[in-house]
Amino acid sequence: MSYVVRRWIRPRNLWIVVLLVVSGCMASGRQLYNESEAERARIVGFENIRIQADAPRPPRAVYDPWRPVTKKAEPAMLAISGGGAGGAFSVGILSAWSDLGTRPTFDVVTGVSTGALIAPFAFLGPEYDQRLRRLYLSDQSRNLVDIDWRGFGIFSPSFLKGEGLRRMVEANITDDILRRIAHEHRSGRRLLVMTTNLDTQHAVVWNVGAIADSGSAGALELVRQVLIASASVPGVLPPIVIKAVVDGKQIEEMHSDGGSSAQFFTLPEQLILDPNSRKENLHIYVIINNALIPEFAMPAERALPIMGRAYSILLKTHTKQGLMALYNFAQRSGVGLDIASIDVQVPYSMKDPLDHQYMKIVFDRGYERTMNKLIWRKRPVFK
């Protein structure tokens, strides 16, 4: 053994080697399956309730049930982004929009991460604004912080246990909510949520309305699993295991934050550009629960603050690219587009990701800008 190696492997460093070896060798506990099986996996009791966001154009029989059915002169779509506590910004916009009396009945609502938690209530309408305000502006959010002390994520899948988030979703996504979503789905409206399949590295779009309307005994639990998975930031909250079947074999897929794949999403182009649709009158509203402008801060010279800062830059860049792609598409196709984002720098600390004061500030910003009719922009603004 060389002098350099002997010098490095001292008691203070040996624990690092042990942890790396142990964590790398620990079995996942899930039955192994391959890529081919993953592509063919289905969830028992459900048909055509999910698609890969990057899948090639499917046959008409597959995507027809996903297309909204409407006779309105100007169909409206709402896309709600990720952003954690920044979801209070969306809640402010929705509340003011309702108070103004100009909020559309959206034909399609999509949600990612915190946007997935807001989407069902935005979909069902203004009568649920108070519930959203309670979720984002009361002390209930503090109950989501349930730290898992088992090695700070080294011997566990995440820093938080995730039980607080599960309890919150179970308390708010009930049988009655499911019935209401199913009713709206049958009327032609669509509620879609995105997760990321960690096994396949594909974004998965779930037709929540179709799940609710399936009549399956497992519909409520699956909707809850999808919403929790979409909001489960990797490393912070544990991924959600969703059971599927392929060739008679039961497998367990691992799903996590939809924001890992995209910070927001709209309908696939093949659904928007159908020759029989009124695409020239379609209007898309996008709410970004983050700031797109540069935000100055000096991270501490330690690994976690630096990683957190770099990750926030990555998400911001990812969001900008998605908005530019959507803007260019809207310009080419004649689709109407309005974008809202947090347009001021609000003090925020990763040490307190559910800071009540931060949520109150961004809620007020969304509410006031909407009431003053200053919230929407026709093109992305990054400065």
Tab-separated table of C-alpha atoms in Angstrom:
chain	number	residue	atom	x	y	z
A	1	MET	CA	0.000	0.000	0.000
A	2	SER	CA	1.407	3.390	-0.978
A	3	TYR	CA	2.191	6.148	1.528
A	4	VAL	CA	-0.552	8.361	0.058
A	5	VAL	CA	-3.221	5.667	0.483
A	6	ARG	CA	-2.075	4.793	4.026
A	7	ARG	CA	-2.138	8.500	4.959
A	8	TRP	CA	-5.674	8.987	3.590
A	9	ILE	CA	-7.236	5.901	5.212
A	10	ARG	CA	-7.216	7.160	8.777
A	11	PRO	CA	-10.084	6.752	11.265
A	12	ARG	CA	-11.502	10.162	10.373
A	13	ASN	CA	-11.725	9.193	6.701
A	14	LEU	CA	-12.445	5.476	6.972
A	15	TRP	CA	-16.134	6.058	7.743
A	16	ILE	CA	-16.557	7.699	4.339
A	17	VAL	CA	-15.270	4.562	2.612
A	18	VAL	CA	-17.549	2.359	4.711
A	19	LEU	CA	-20.630	4.467	3.969
A	20	LEU	CA	-19.936	4.534	0.239
A	21	VAL	CA	-19.419	0.789	0.091
A	22	VAL	CA	-22.470	0.008	2.223
A	23	SER	CA	-24.757	2.389	0.366
A	24	GLY	CA	-23.562	1.071	-2.983
A	25	CYS	CA	-24.079	-2.554	-2.044
A	26	MET	CA	-27.451	-2.308	-0.311
A	27	ALA	CA	-30.166	-4.124	-2.240
A	28	SER	CA	-33.138	-2.071	-3.337
A	29	GLY	CA	-35.671	-4.659	-2.191
A	30	ARG	CA	-37.513	-4.382	-5.505
A	31	GLN	CA	-37.830	-7.210	-8.009
A	32	LEU	CA	-35.530	-6.635	-10.952
A	33	TYR	CA	-37.016	-5.867	-14.354
A	34	ASN	CA	-35.537	-4.702	-17.650
A	35	GLU	CA	-36.126	-1.836	-20.079
A	36	SER	CA	-38.350	-3.892	-22.369
A	37	GLU	CA	-40.551	-4.868	-19.463
A	38	ALA	CA	-40.710	-1.269	-18.289
A	39	GLU	CA	-42.053	-0.179	-21.685
A	40	ARG	CA	-44.849	-2.765	-21.518
A	41	ALA	CA	-45.780	-2.436	-17.852
A	42	ARG	CA	-49.413	-1.709	-17.041
A	43	ILE	CA	-51.296	-0.864	-13.870
A	44	VAL	CA	-53.972	-3.423	-13.030
A	45	GLY	CA	-57.497	-2.058	-13.291
A	46	PHE	CA	-56.597	0.902	-15.516
A	47	GLU	CA	-56.299	1.454	-19.256
A	48	ASN	CA	-54.787	4.411	-21.109
A	49	ILE	CA	-54.339	6.557	-18.021
A	50	ARG	CA	-50.664	7.497	-18.555
A	51	ILE	CA	-48.255	8.264	-21.384
A	52	GLN	CA	-44.564	9.041	-21.645
A	53	ALA	CA	-44.177	12.742	-22.321
A	54	ASP	CA	-41.520	12.097	-24.977
A	55	ALA	CA	-43.248	9.136	-26.639
A	56	PRO	CA	-43.727	9.231	-30.430
A	57	ARG	CA	-47.133	10.171	-31.808
A	58	PRO	CA	-49.511	7.421	-30.658
A	59	PRO	CA	-52.425	5.974	-32.661
A	60	ARG	CA	-55.604	8.065	-32.608
A	61	ALA	CA	-57.374	5.475	-30.445
A	62	VAL	CA	-54.778	6.119	-27.747
A	63	TYR	CA	-54.701	9.903	-27.644
A	64	ASP	CA	-58.348	10.676	-28.435
A	65	PRO	CA	-59.491	10.077	-24.820
A	66	TRP	CA	-56.859	12.607	-23.700
A	67	ARG	CA	-58.051	15.440	-25.918
A	68	PRO	CA	-60.399	17.927	-24.223
A	69	VAL	CA	-63.931	18.073	-25.609
A	70	THR	CA	-65.371	21.572	-25.695
A	71	LYS	CA	-67.719	23.782	-27.683
A	72	LYS	CA	-66.310	27.017	-26.258
A	73	ALA	CA	-65.153	29.680	-28.690
A	74	GLU	CA	-61.889	30.059	-26.756
A	75	PRO	CA	-60.771	26.916	-24.895
A	76	ALA	CA	-58.391	27.658	-22.023
A	77	MET	CA	-55.493	25.658	-20.604
A	78	LEU	CA	-53.701	26.333	-17.322
A	79	ALA	CA	-50.205	24.984	-16.644
A	80	ILE	CA	-48.922	25.291	-13.050
A	81	SER	CA	-45.193	24.858	-12.463
A	82	GLY	CA	-43.112	23.478	-9.642
A	83	GLY	CA	-41.529	25.752	-7.065
A	84	GLY	CA	-42.146	24.357	-3.576
A	85	ALA	CA	-43.309	27.119	-1.244
A	86	GLY	CA	-43.562	29.344	-4.319
A	87	GLY	CA	-46.850	27.563	-5.034
A	88	ALA	CA	-48.404	30.273	-2.863
A	89	PHE	CA	-47.847	32.584	-5.855
A	90	SER	CA	-50.289	30.494	-7.921
A	91	VAL	CA	-52.762	30.493	-5.053
A	92	GLY	CA	-52.612	34.310	-4.965
A	93	ILE	CA	-53.262	34.548	-8.704
A	94	LEU	CA	-56.170	32.100	-8.601
A	95	SER	CA	-57.736	33.865	-5.612
A	96	ALA	CA	-57.570	37.306	-7.242
A	97	TRP	CA	-58.744	35.932	-10.572
A	98	SER	CA	-61.823	34.544	-8.815
A	99	ASP	CA	-62.433	37.833	-7.002
A	100	LEU	CA	-62.280	39.708	-10.306
A	101	GLY	CA	-64.868	37.342	-11.764
A	102	THR	CA	-62.773	36.778	-14.913
A	103	ARG	CA	-61.275	33.372	-14.153
A	104	PRO	CA	-61.975	30.893	-16.963
A	105	THR	CA	-63.317	27.405	-16.459
A	106	PHE	CA	-60.187	25.691	-17.743
A	107	ASP	CA	-60.614	22.929	-20.291
A	108	VAL	CA	-57.210	21.527	-19.313
A	109	VAL	CA	-55.208	21.955	-16.103
A	110	THR	CA	-51.703	20.530	-15.768
A	111	GLY	CA	-49.451	20.450	-12.729
A	112	VAL	CA	-45.883	19.613	-11.815
A	113	SER	CA	-44.484	19.200	-8.278
A	114	THR	CA	-46.154	21.819	-6.044
A	115	GLY	CA	-48.268	22.617	-9.104
A	116	ALA	CA	-49.578	19.048	-8.995
A	117	LEU	CA	-50.900	19.645	-5.482
A	118	ILE	CA	-52.647	22.853	-6.614
A	119	ALA	CA	-53.948	21.510	-9.934
A	120	PRO	CA	-56.943	19.443	-8.678
A	121	PHE	CA	-58.392	22.434	-6.825
A	122	ALA	CA	-57.646	24.879	-9.651
A	123	PHE	CA	-59.409	22.371	-11.920
A	124	LEU	CA	-62.506	22.147	-9.706
A	125	GLY	CA	-62.905	25.913	-9.506
A	126	PRO	CA	-63.065	28.987	-7.242
A	127	GLU	CA	-65.001	27.243	-4.469
A	128	TYR	CA	-61.712	25.575	-3.512
A	129	ASP	CA	-59.677	28.784	-3.269
A	130	GLN	CA	-60.106	28.914	0.497
A	131	ARG	CA	-58.759	25.381	0.829
A	132	LEU	CA	-55.693	26.314	-1.206
A	133	ARG	CA	-55.109	29.385	0.934
A	134	ARG	CA	-55.348	27.247	4.049
A	135	LEU	CA	-52.827	24.743	2.664
A	136	TYR	CA	-50.264	27.361	1.645
A	137	LEU	CA	-50.770	30.202	4.110
A	138	SER	CA	-51.528	28.464	7.413
A	139	ASP	CA	-49.158	26.598	9.718
A	140	GLN	CA	-50.255	23.294	8.126
A	141	SER	CA	-47.223	23.396	5.859
A	142	ARG	CA	-44.968	23.039	8.914
A	143	ASN	CA	-46.314	19.512	9.352
A	144	LEU	CA	-44.524	18.496	6.145
A	145	VAL	CA	-41.126	18.819	7.828
A	146	ASP	CA	-40.628	15.334	9.317
A	147	ILE	CA	-36.875	14.772	9.261
A	148	ASP	CA	-35.571	11.233	8.802
A	149	TRP	CA	-32.547	11.062	11.117
A	150	ARG	CA	-31.178	7.795	9.682
A	151	GLY	CA	-27.886	9.181	8.462
A	152	PHE	CA	-29.469	12.227	6.800
A	153	GLY	CA	-30.429	10.285	3.689
A	154	ILE	CA	-27.395	7.989	3.564
A	155	PHE	CA	-29.273	5.029	5.042
A	156	SER	CA	-32.695	6.292	3.919
A	157	PRO	CA	-34.071	7.486	0.570
A	158	SER	CA	-34.471	11.119	1.649
A	159	PHE	CA	-33.965	13.751	4.337
A	160	LEU	CA	-37.697	13.857	5.129
A	161	LYS	CA	-39.877	10.845	5.854
A	162	GLY	CA	-42.690	12.060	3.619
A	163	GLU	CA	-45.413	11.032	6.055
A	164	GLY	CA	-46.480	14.665	6.539
A	165	LEU	CA	-47.013	15.133	2.804
A	166	ARG	CA	-48.939	11.870	2.584
A	167	ARG	CA	-51.230	12.877	5.458
A	168	MET	CA	-51.870	16.254	3.833
A	169	VAL	CA	-52.765	14.684	0.483
A	170	GLU	CA	-54.971	12.032	2.080
A	171	ALA	CA	-56.835	14.682	4.083
A	172	ASN	CA	-57.540	16.807	1.007
A	173	ILE	CA	-57.875	14.328	-1.860
A	174	THR	CA	-60.965	12.461	-0.717
A	175	ASP	CA	-63.662	10.284	-2.293
A	176	ASP	CA	-65.788	13.390	-2.800
A	177	ILE	CA	-62.964	15.225	-4.583
A	178	LEU	CA	-62.392	12.155	-6.754
A	179	ARG	CA	-66.086	12.022	-7.734
A	180	ARG	CA	-66.019	15.713	-8.672
A	181	ILE	CA	-62.905	15.263	-10.808
A	182	ALA	CA	-64.518	12.254	-12.533
A	183	HIS	CA	-67.661	14.293	-13.253
A	184	GLU	CA	-65.628	17.077	-14.870
A	185	HIS	CA	-63.636	14.527	-16.870
A	186	ARG	CA	-66.859	13.063	-18.286
A	187	SER	CA	-67.879	16.584	-19.355
A	188	GLY	CA	-64.744	16.763	-21.525
A	189	ARG	CA	-62.306	18.584	-19.254
A	190	ARG	CA	-58.839	17.172	-18.537
A	191	LEU	CA	-56.627	17.160	-15.415
A	192	LEU	CA	-53.041	16.023	-16.023
A	193	VAL	CA	-50.076	15.592	-13.663
A	194	MET	CA	-46.448	14.737	-14.409
A	195	THR	CA	-44.069	12.474	-12.496
A	196	THR	CA	-40.568	11.253	-13.321
A	197	ASN	CA	-39.959	7.508	-13.538
A	198	LEU	CA	-36.540	7.179	-11.906
A	199	ASP	CA	-36.034	3.706	-13.383
A	200	THR	CA	-36.587	4.669	-17.029
A	201	GLN	CA	-35.642	8.378	-16.819
A	202	HIS	CA	-38.857	9.238	-18.658
A	203	ALA	CA	-41.394	11.908	-17.747
A	204	VAL	CA	-44.809	10.290	-17.261
A	205	VAL	CA	-48.058	12.229	-17.745
A	206	TRP	CA	-51.021	10.867	-15.801
A	207	ASN	CA	-54.622	11.495	-16.817
A	208	VAL	CA	-55.990	12.073	-13.311
A	209	GLY	CA	-59.542	12.543	-14.566
A	210	ALA	CA	-59.452	9.214	-16.385
A	211	ILE	CA	-58.145	7.504	-13.250
A	212	ALA	CA	-60.928	9.081	-11.192
A	213	ASP	CA	-63.532	8.023	-13.754
A	214	SER	CA	-62.208	4.464	-14.130
A	215	GLY	CA	-64.452	2.891	-11.526
A	216	SER	CA	-61.469	0.984	-10.164
A	217	ALA	CA	-61.328	0.352	-6.427
A	218	GLY	CA	-57.729	1.554	-6.467
A	219	ALA	CA	-58.442	4.892	-8.150
A	220	LEU	CA	-58.253	7.083	-5.046
A	221	GLU	CA	-54.994	5.546	-3.849
A	222	LEU	CA	-53.416	5.836	-7.314
A	223	VAL	CA	-54.367	9.521	-7.634
A	224	ARG	CA	-52.866	10.180	-4.212
A	225	GLN	CA	-49.686	8.302	-5.137
A	226	VAL	CA	-49.302	10.292	-8.362
A	227	LEU	CA	-49.757	13.654	-6.621
A	228	ILE	CA	-47.329	12.746	-3.837
A	229	ALA	CA	-44.772	11.429	-6.326
A	230	SER	CA	-44.957	14.562	-8.460
A	231	ALA	CA	-44.269	16.718	-5.390
A	232	SER	CA	-41.473	14.529	-3.970
A	233	VAL	CA	-38.206	16.345	-4.693
A	234	PRO	CA	-35.425	13.712	-4.959
A	235	GLY	CA	-33.311	13.516	-1.837
A	236	VAL	CA	-35.707	15.736	0.118
A	237	LEU	CA	-38.790	13.480	0.010
A	238	PRO	CA	-38.797	9.733	-0.665
A	239	PRO	CA	-39.818	8.483	-4.106
A	240	ILE	CA	-43.160	6.707	-4.446
A	241	VAL	CA	-43.331	3.067	-5.465
A	242	ILE	CA	-46.192	2.365	-7.889
A	243	LYS	CA	-47.065	-1.277	-8.536
A	244	ALA	CA	-47.419	-2.446	-12.119
A	245	VAL	CA	-47.631	-5.759	-13.963
A	246	VAL	CA	-45.816	-7.020	-17.043
A	247	ASP	CA	-46.135	-10.535	-18.510
A	248	GLY	CA	-47.902	-11.645	-15.353
A	249	LYS	CA	-45.061	-10.432	-13.127
A	250	GLN	CA	-45.596	-7.733	-10.548
A	251	ILE	CA	-42.990	-4.986	-10.542
A	252	GLU	CA	-42.551	-1.794	-8.555
A	253	GLU	CA	-41.797	1.415	-10.429
A	254	MET	CA	-40.093	4.266	-8.608
A	255	HIS	CA	-41.598	7.696	-9.330
A	256	SER	CA	-40.482	11.091	-8.093
A	257	ASP	CA	-40.690	14.840	-8.708
A	258	GLY	CA	-42.099	15.750	-12.109
A	259	GLY	CA	-39.948	18.880	-11.931
A	260	SER	CA	-36.874	16.736	-12.578
A	261	SER	CA	-38.183	16.321	-16.128
A	262	ALA	CA	-39.895	19.667	-16.726
A	263	GLN	CA	-40.944	22.570	-14.543
A	264	PHE	CA	-44.269	22.831	-16.392
A	265	PHE	CA	-46.004	21.181	-19.339
A	266	THR	CA	-48.922	21.640	-21.704
A	267	LEU	CA	-50.717	19.191	-23.964
A	268	PRO	CA	-48.580	17.386	-26.546
A	269	GLU	CA	-48.583	19.148	-29.912
A	270	GLN	CA	-50.557	16.338	-31.574
A	271	LEU	CA	-53.465	17.089	-29.241
A	272	ILE	CA	-53.293	20.850	-29.752
A	273	LEU	CA	-52.834	20.728	-33.512
A	274	ASP	CA	-55.623	18.318	-34.350
A	275	PRO	CA	-57.240	19.414	-37.627
A	276	ASN	CA	-60.692	19.316	-36.011
A	277	SER	CA	-59.732	21.458	-33.015
A	278	ARG	CA	-60.060	25.234	-32.684
A	279	LYS	CA	-56.335	25.734	-32.214
A	280	GLU	CA	-56.457	29.310	-33.427
A	281	ASN	CA	-58.636	30.202	-30.410
A	282	LEU	CA	-56.864	28.112	-27.790
A	283	HIS	CA	-55.388	30.161	-24.937
A	284	ILE	CA	-52.651	28.833	-22.657
A	285	TYR	CA	-51.939	30.382	-19.258
A	286	VAL	CA	-48.666	29.387	-17.560
A	287	ILE	CA	-47.929	30.186	-13.914
A	288	ILE	CA	-44.267	29.861	-12.930
A	289	ASN	CA	-43.916	29.578	-9.159
A	290	ASN	CA	-40.352	30.841	-9.299
A	291	ALA	CA	-38.473	33.950	-10.317
A	292	LEU	CA	-37.026	33.918	-13.829
A	293	ILE	CA	-34.952	37.017	-13.152
A	294	PRO	CA	-31.375	36.676	-11.812
A	295	GLU	CA	-31.377	36.658	-7.995
A	296	PHE	CA	-28.160	37.747	-6.307
A	297	ALA	CA	-27.015	35.735	-3.268
A	298	MET	CA	-23.688	34.653	-1.775
A	299	PRO	CA	-23.812	30.953	-0.876
A	300	ALA	CA	-21.675	29.736	2.004
A	301	GLU	CA	-18.481	27.983	0.980
A	302	ARG	CA	-19.814	24.553	1.838
A	303	ALA	CA	-20.961	21.661	-0.328
A	304	LEU	CA	-24.714	21.704	0.348
A	305	PRO	CA	-25.260	25.480	-0.097
A	306	ILE	CA	-23.199	25.427	-3.297
A	307	MET	CA	-25.090	22.382	-4.619
A	308	GLY	CA	-28.409	24.009	-3.728
A	309	ARG	CA	-27.447	27.219	-5.501
A	310	ALA	CA	-26.290	25.343	-8.604
A	311	TYR	CA	-29.497	23.272	-8.646
A	312	SER	CA	-31.634	26.421	-8.503
A	313	ILE	CA	-29.715	27.840	-11.481
A	314	LEU	CA	-30.274	24.601	-13.393
A	315	LEU	CA	-34.032	24.691	-12.722
A	316	LYS	CA	-34.228	28.348	-13.743
A	317	THR	CA	-32.396	27.663	-17.001
A	318	HIS	CA	-34.579	24.615	-17.652
A	319	THR	CA	-37.713	26.702	-17.134
A	320	LYS	CA	-36.490	29.464	-19.450
A	321	GLN	CA	-35.804	26.969	-22.228
A	322	GLY	CA	-39.267	25.445	-21.814
A	323	LEU	CA	-40.930	28.845	-21.961
A	324	MET	CA	-39.035	29.885	-25.078
A	325	ALA	CA	-40.014	26.636	-26.796
A	326	LEU	CA	-43.664	27.201	-25.854
A	327	TYR	CA	-43.529	30.843	-26.959
A	328	ASN	CA	-42.086	29.895	-30.366
A	329	PHE	CA	-44.712	27.178	-30.771
A	330	ALA	CA	-47.492	29.630	-29.891
A	331	GLN	CA	-46.169	32.124	-32.435
A	332	ARG	CA	-46.056	29.495	-35.180
A	333	SER	CA	-49.468	27.973	-34.462
A	334	GLY	CA	-51.512	31.028	-33.484
A	335	VAL	CA	-52.144	29.799	-29.933
A	336	GLY	CA	-52.717	32.545	-27.353
A	337	LEU	CA	-50.201	32.640	-24.513
A	338	ASP	CA	-49.988	34.435	-21.162
A	339	ILE	CA	-47.151	33.873	-18.677
A	340	ALA	CA	-46.922	34.854	-15.008
A	341	SER	CA	-43.833	34.510	-12.819
A	342	ILE	CA	-42.480	35.960	-9.585
A	343	ASP	CA	-40.986	39.220	-10.832
A	344	VAL	CA	-39.181	40.443	-7.704
A	345	GLN	CA	-36.455	38.935	-5.567
A	346	VAL	CA	-37.936	37.617	-2.337
A	347	PRO	CA	-35.584	36.565	0.488
A	348	TYR	CA	-35.513	32.769	0.708
A	349	SER	CA	-33.368	30.261	2.564
A	350	MET	CA	-32.921	26.569	1.824
A	351	LYS	CA	-32.661	26.116	5.602
A	352	ASP	CA	-36.358	26.975	5.850
A	353	PRO	CA	-37.949	25.767	2.591
A	354	LEU	CA	-41.497	26.256	3.912
A	355	ASP	CA	-40.973	29.735	5.320
A	356	HIS	CA	-44.415	31.164	6.119
A	357	GLN	CA	-43.238	34.732	5.518
A	358	TYR	CA	-41.938	33.859	2.036
A	359	MET	CA	-45.229	32.211	1.102
A	360	LYS	CA	-47.199	35.205	2.344
A	361	ILE	CA	-45.058	37.615	0.304
A	362	VAL	CA	-45.358	35.679	-2.972
A	363	PHE	CA	-49.097	35.093	-2.379
A	364	ASP	CA	-49.600	38.841	-1.948
A	365	ARG	CA	-47.496	39.549	-5.020
A	366	GLY	CA	-49.583	37.194	-7.154
A	367	TYR	CA	-52.843	38.530	-5.730
A	368	GLU	CA	-52.039	42.232	-6.065
A	369	ARG	CA	-50.534	41.981	-9.571
A	370	THR	CA	-53.591	40.045	-10.725
A	371	MET	CA	-56.054	42.493	-9.171
A	372	ASN	CA	-54.178	45.364	-10.851
A	373	LYS	CA	-54.182	43.465	-14.175
A	374	LEU	CA	-50.393	43.482	-14.357
A	375	ILE	CA	-49.700	39.769	-13.876
A	376	TRP	CA	-49.704	38.404	-17.434
A	377	ARG	CA	-47.010	38.818	-20.067
A	378	LYS	CA	-47.274	37.739	-23.670
A	379	ARG	CA	-43.699	36.522	-23.873
A	380	PRO	CA	-41.085	35.270	-21.389
A	381	VAL	CA	-39.212	38.010	-19.511
A	382	PHE	CA	-35.942	37.020	-17.860
A	383	LYS	CA	-34.661	40.321	-16.456
